C-alpha atoms as a printed R data frame, in Angstrom:
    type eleno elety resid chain resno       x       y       z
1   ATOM     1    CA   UNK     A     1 -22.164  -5.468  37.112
2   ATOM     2    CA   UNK     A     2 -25.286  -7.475  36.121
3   ATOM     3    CA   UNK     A     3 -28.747  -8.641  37.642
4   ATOM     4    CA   UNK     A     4 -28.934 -11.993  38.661
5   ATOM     5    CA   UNK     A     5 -32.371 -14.142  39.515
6   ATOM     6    CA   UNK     A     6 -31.589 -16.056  42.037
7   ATOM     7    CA   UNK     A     7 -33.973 -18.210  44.180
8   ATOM     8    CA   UNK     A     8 -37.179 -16.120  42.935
9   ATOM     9    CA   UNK     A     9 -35.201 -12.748  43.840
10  ATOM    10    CA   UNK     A    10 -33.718 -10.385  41.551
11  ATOM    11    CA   UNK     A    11 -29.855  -9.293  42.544
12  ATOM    12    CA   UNK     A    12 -27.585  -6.813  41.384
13  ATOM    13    CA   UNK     A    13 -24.500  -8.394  41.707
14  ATOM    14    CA   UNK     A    14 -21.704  -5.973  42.048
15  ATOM    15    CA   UNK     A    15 -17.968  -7.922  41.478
16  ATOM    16    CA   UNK     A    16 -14.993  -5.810  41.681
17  ATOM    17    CA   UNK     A    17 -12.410  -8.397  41.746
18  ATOM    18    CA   UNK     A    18 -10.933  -7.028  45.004
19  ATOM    19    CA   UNK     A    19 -10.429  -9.191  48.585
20  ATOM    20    CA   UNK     A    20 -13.609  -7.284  50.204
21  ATOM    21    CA   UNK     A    21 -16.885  -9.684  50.084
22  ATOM    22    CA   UNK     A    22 -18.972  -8.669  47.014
23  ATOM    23    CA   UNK     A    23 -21.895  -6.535  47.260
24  ATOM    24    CA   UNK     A    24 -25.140  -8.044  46.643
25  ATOM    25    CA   UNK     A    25 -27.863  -4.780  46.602
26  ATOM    26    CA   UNK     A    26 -31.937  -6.207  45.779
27  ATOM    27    CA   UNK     A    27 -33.136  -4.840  42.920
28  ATOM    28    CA   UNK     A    28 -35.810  -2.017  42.714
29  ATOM    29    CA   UNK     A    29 -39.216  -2.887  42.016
30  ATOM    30    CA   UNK     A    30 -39.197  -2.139  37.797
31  ATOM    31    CA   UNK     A    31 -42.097  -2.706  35.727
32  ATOM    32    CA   UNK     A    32 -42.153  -4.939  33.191
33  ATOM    33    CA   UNK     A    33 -42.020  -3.220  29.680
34  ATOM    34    CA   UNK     A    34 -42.036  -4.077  26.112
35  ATOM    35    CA   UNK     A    35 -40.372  -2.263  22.782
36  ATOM    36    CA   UNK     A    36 -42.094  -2.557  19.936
37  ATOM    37    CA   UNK     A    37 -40.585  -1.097  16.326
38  ATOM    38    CA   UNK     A    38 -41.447  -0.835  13.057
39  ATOM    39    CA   UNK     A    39 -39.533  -3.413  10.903
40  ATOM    40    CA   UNK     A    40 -40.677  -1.340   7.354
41  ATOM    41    CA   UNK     A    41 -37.880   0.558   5.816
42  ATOM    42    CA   UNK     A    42 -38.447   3.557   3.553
43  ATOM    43    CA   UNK     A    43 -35.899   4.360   1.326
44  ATOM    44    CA   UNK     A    44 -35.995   8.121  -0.771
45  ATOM    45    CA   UNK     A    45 -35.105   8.587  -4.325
46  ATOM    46    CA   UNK     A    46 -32.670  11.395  -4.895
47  ATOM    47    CA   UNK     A    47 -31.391  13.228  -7.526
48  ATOM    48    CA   UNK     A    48 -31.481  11.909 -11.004
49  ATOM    49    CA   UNK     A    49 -33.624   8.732 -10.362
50  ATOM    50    CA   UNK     A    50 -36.527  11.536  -8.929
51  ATOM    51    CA   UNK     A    51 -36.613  12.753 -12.489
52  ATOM    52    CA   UNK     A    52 -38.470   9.458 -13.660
53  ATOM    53    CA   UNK     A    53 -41.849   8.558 -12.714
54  ATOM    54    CA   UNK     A    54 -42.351   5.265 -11.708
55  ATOM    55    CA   UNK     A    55 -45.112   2.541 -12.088
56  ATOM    56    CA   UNK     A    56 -46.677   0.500  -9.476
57  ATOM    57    CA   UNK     A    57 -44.231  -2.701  -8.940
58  ATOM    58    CA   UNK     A    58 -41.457  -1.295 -11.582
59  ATOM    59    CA   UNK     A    59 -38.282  -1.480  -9.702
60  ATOM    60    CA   UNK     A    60 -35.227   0.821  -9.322
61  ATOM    61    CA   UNK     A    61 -31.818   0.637  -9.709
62  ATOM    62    CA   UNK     A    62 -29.571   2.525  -8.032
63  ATOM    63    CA   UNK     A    63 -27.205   2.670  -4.969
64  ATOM    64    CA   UNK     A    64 -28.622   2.536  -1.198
65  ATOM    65    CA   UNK     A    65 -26.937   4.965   0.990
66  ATOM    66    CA   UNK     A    66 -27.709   4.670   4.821
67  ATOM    67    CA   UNK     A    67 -26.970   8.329   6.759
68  ATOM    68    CA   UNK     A    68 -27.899   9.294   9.991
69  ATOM    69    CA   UNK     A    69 -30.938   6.776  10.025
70  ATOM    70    CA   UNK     A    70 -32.436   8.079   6.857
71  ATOM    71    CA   UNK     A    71 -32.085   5.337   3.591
72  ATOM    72    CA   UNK     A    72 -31.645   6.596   0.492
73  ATOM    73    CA   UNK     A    73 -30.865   5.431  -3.448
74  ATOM    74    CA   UNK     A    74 -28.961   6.777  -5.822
75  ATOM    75    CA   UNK     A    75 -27.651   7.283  -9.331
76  ATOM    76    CA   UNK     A    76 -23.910   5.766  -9.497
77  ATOM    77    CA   UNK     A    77 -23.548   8.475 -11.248
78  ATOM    78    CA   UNK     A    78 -24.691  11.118  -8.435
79  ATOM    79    CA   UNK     A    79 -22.741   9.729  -5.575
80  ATOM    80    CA   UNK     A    80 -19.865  12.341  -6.607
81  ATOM    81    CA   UNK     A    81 -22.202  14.975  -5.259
82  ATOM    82    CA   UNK     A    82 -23.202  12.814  -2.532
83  ATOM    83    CA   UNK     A    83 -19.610  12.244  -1.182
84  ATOM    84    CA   UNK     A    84 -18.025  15.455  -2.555
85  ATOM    85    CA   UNK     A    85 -15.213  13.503  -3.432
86  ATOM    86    CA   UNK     A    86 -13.444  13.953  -7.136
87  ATOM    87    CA   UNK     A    87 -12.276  11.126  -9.471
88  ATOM    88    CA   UNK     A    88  -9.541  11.957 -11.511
89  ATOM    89    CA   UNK     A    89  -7.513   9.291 -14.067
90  ATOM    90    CA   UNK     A    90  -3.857   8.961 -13.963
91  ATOM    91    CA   UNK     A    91  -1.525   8.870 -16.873
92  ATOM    92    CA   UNK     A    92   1.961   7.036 -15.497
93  ATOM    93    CA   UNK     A    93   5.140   6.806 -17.880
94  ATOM    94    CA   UNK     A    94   7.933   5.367 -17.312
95  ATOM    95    CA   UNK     A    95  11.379   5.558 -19.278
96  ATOM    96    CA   UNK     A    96  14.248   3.127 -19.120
97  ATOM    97    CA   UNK     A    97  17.458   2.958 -20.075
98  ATOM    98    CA   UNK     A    98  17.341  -0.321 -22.903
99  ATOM    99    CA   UNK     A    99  20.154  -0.706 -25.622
100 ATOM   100    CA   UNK     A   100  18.561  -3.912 -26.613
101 ATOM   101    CA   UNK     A   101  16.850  -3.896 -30.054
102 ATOM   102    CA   UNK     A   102  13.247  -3.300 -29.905
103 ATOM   103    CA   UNK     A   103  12.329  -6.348 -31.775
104 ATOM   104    CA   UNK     A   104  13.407  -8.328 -29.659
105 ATOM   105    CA   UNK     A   105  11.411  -7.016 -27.048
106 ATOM   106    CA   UNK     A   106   8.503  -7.312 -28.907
107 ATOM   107    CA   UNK     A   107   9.537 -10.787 -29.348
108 ATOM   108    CA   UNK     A   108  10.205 -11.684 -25.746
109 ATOM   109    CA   UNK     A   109   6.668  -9.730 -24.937
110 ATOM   110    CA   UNK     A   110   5.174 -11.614 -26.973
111 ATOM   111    CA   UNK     A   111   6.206 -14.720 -25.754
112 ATOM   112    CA   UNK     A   112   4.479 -13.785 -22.320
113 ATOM   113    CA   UNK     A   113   1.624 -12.305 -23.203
114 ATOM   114    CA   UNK     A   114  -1.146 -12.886 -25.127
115 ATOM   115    CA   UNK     A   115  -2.046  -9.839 -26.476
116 ATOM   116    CA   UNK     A   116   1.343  -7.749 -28.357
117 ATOM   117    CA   UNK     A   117  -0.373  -5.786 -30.959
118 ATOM   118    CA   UNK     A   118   1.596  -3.320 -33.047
119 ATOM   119    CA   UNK     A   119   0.847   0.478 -32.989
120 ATOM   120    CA   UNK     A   120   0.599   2.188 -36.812
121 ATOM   121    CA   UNK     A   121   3.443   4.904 -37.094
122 ATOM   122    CA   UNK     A   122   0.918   7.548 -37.040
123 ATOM   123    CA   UNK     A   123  -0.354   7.006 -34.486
124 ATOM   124    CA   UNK     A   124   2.748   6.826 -32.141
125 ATOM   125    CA   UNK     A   125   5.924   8.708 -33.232
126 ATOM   126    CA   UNK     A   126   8.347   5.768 -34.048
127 ATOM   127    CA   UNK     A   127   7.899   2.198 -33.428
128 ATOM   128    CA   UNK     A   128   5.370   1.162 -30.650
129 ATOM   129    CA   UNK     A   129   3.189  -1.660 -29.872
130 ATOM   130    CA   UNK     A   130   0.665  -2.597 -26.908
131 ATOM   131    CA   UNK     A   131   0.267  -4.819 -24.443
132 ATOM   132    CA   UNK     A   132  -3.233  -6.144 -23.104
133 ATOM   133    CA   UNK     A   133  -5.194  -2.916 -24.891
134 ATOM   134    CA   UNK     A   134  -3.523  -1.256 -22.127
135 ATOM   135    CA   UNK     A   135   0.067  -0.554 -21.889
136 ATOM   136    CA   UNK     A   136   2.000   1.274 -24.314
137 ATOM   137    CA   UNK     A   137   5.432   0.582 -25.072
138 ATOM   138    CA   UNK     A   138   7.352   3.150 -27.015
139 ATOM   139    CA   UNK     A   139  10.957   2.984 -28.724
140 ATOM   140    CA   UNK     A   140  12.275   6.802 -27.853
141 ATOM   141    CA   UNK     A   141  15.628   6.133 -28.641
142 ATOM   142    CA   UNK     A   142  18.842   3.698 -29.372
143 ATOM   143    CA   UNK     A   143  18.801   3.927 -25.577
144 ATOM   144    CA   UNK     A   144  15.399   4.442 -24.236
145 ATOM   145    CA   UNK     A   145  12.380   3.038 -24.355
146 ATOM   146    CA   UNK     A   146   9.086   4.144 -22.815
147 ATOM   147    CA   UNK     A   147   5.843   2.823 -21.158
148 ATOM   148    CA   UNK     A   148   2.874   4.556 -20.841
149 ATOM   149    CA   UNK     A   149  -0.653   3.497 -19.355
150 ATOM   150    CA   UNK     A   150  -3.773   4.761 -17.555
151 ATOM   151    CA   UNK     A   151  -3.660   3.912 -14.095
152 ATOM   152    CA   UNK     A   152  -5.764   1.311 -12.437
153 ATOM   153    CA   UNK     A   153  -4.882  -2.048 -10.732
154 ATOM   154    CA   UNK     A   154  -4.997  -3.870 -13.759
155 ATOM   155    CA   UNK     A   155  -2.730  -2.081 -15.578
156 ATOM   156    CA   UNK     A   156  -0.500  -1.304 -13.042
157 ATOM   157    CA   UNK     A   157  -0.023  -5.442 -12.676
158 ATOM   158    CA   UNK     A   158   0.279  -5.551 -16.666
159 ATOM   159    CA   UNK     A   159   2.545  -2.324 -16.289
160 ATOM   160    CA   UNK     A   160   4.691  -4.322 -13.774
161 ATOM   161    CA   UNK     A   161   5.590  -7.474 -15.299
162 ATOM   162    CA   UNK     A   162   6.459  -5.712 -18.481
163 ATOM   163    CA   UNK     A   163   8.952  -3.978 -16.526
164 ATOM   164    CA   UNK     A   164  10.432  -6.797 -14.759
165 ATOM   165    CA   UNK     A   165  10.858  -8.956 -17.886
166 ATOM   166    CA   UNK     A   166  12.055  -5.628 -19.471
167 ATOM   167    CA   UNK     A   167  14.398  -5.552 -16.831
168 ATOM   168    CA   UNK     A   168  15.530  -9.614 -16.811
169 ATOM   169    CA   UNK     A   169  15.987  -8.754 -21.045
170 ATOM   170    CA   UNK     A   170  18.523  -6.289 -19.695
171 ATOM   171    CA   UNK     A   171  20.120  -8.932 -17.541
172 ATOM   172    CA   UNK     A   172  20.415 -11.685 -20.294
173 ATOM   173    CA   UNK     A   173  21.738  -9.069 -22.828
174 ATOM   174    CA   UNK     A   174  24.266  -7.924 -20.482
175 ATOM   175    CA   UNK     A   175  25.166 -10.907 -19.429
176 ATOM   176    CA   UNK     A   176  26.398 -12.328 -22.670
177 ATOM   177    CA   UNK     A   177  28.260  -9.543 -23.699
């Protein structure tokens, strides 16, 4: 349905798709009208950026938050309480079966990436070294070794292709044996 101006005369035309002639009905008499709105936006302060007092022109920085019509800006670190949602960080490890020797997987790491830096005995029990400042790799064993990292995207990638060319290691040593 929509209003047509045709010839000087508004019609609503009515189409229905069917095989009956459409419906042309003349439109009511409606005044002409105008909407006028207020282009400012306001924007509230809340929470921890309230707590300083600001000077004329000195600007804020924060995250805007639009709800329900209302704007308002934020901490980053407040929009826990705004969201009621909980971060939490992930610790993954991973063990795998390996019966190569472990300097030679240092060696082929290395060879990848550009970062291999050894771990101090202390600070890791038995030999360990890490990968990007991110991913641990730990010799457990003569049969295991282990990979441990914080979770996030990054390190998950980093986490992944140390465990597929851990994995293609285990190939070539198998392979020639």
């Amino acid at each position: 349905m929509f209003m047509a101006d045709i010839a000087g005369v508004r019609v609503l035309y009515t189409g229905d798709y069917s095989r009956e002639e459409d419906c042309h009905l003349c439109a009511a008499e409606i005044p002409q009208f105008s909407l006028y709105f207020n282009s400012e936006k306001m924007a509230k302060t809340i929470r921890r950026l309230v707590e300083k007092t600001l000077e004329v022109g000195e600007s804020v920085s924060g995250l805007l938050v639009k709800k329900a019509f209302t704007c308002q800006i934020m901490a980053l670190d407040d929009l826990h309480v705004f969201l009621q949602l909980s971060t939490e960080n992930i610790s993954q490890r991973i063990t795998i079966a390996y019966n190569g020797a472990f300097g030679v997987l240092k060696h082929r790491l290395e060879q990848i990436f550009e970062s291999v830096e050894s771990l101090p005995d202390e600070e890791s029990e038995g030999p360990a070294f890490r990968v990007h400042e991110r991913l641990t790799v730990k010799y457990e064993s003569e049969k295991h070794i282990s990979l441990h990292w914080r979770s996030d995207p990054i390190s998950d990638m980093v986490s992944d292709s140390v465990i597929i060319s851990i994995l293609l290691i285990l190939i070539l040593i198998t392979s020639y044996c």
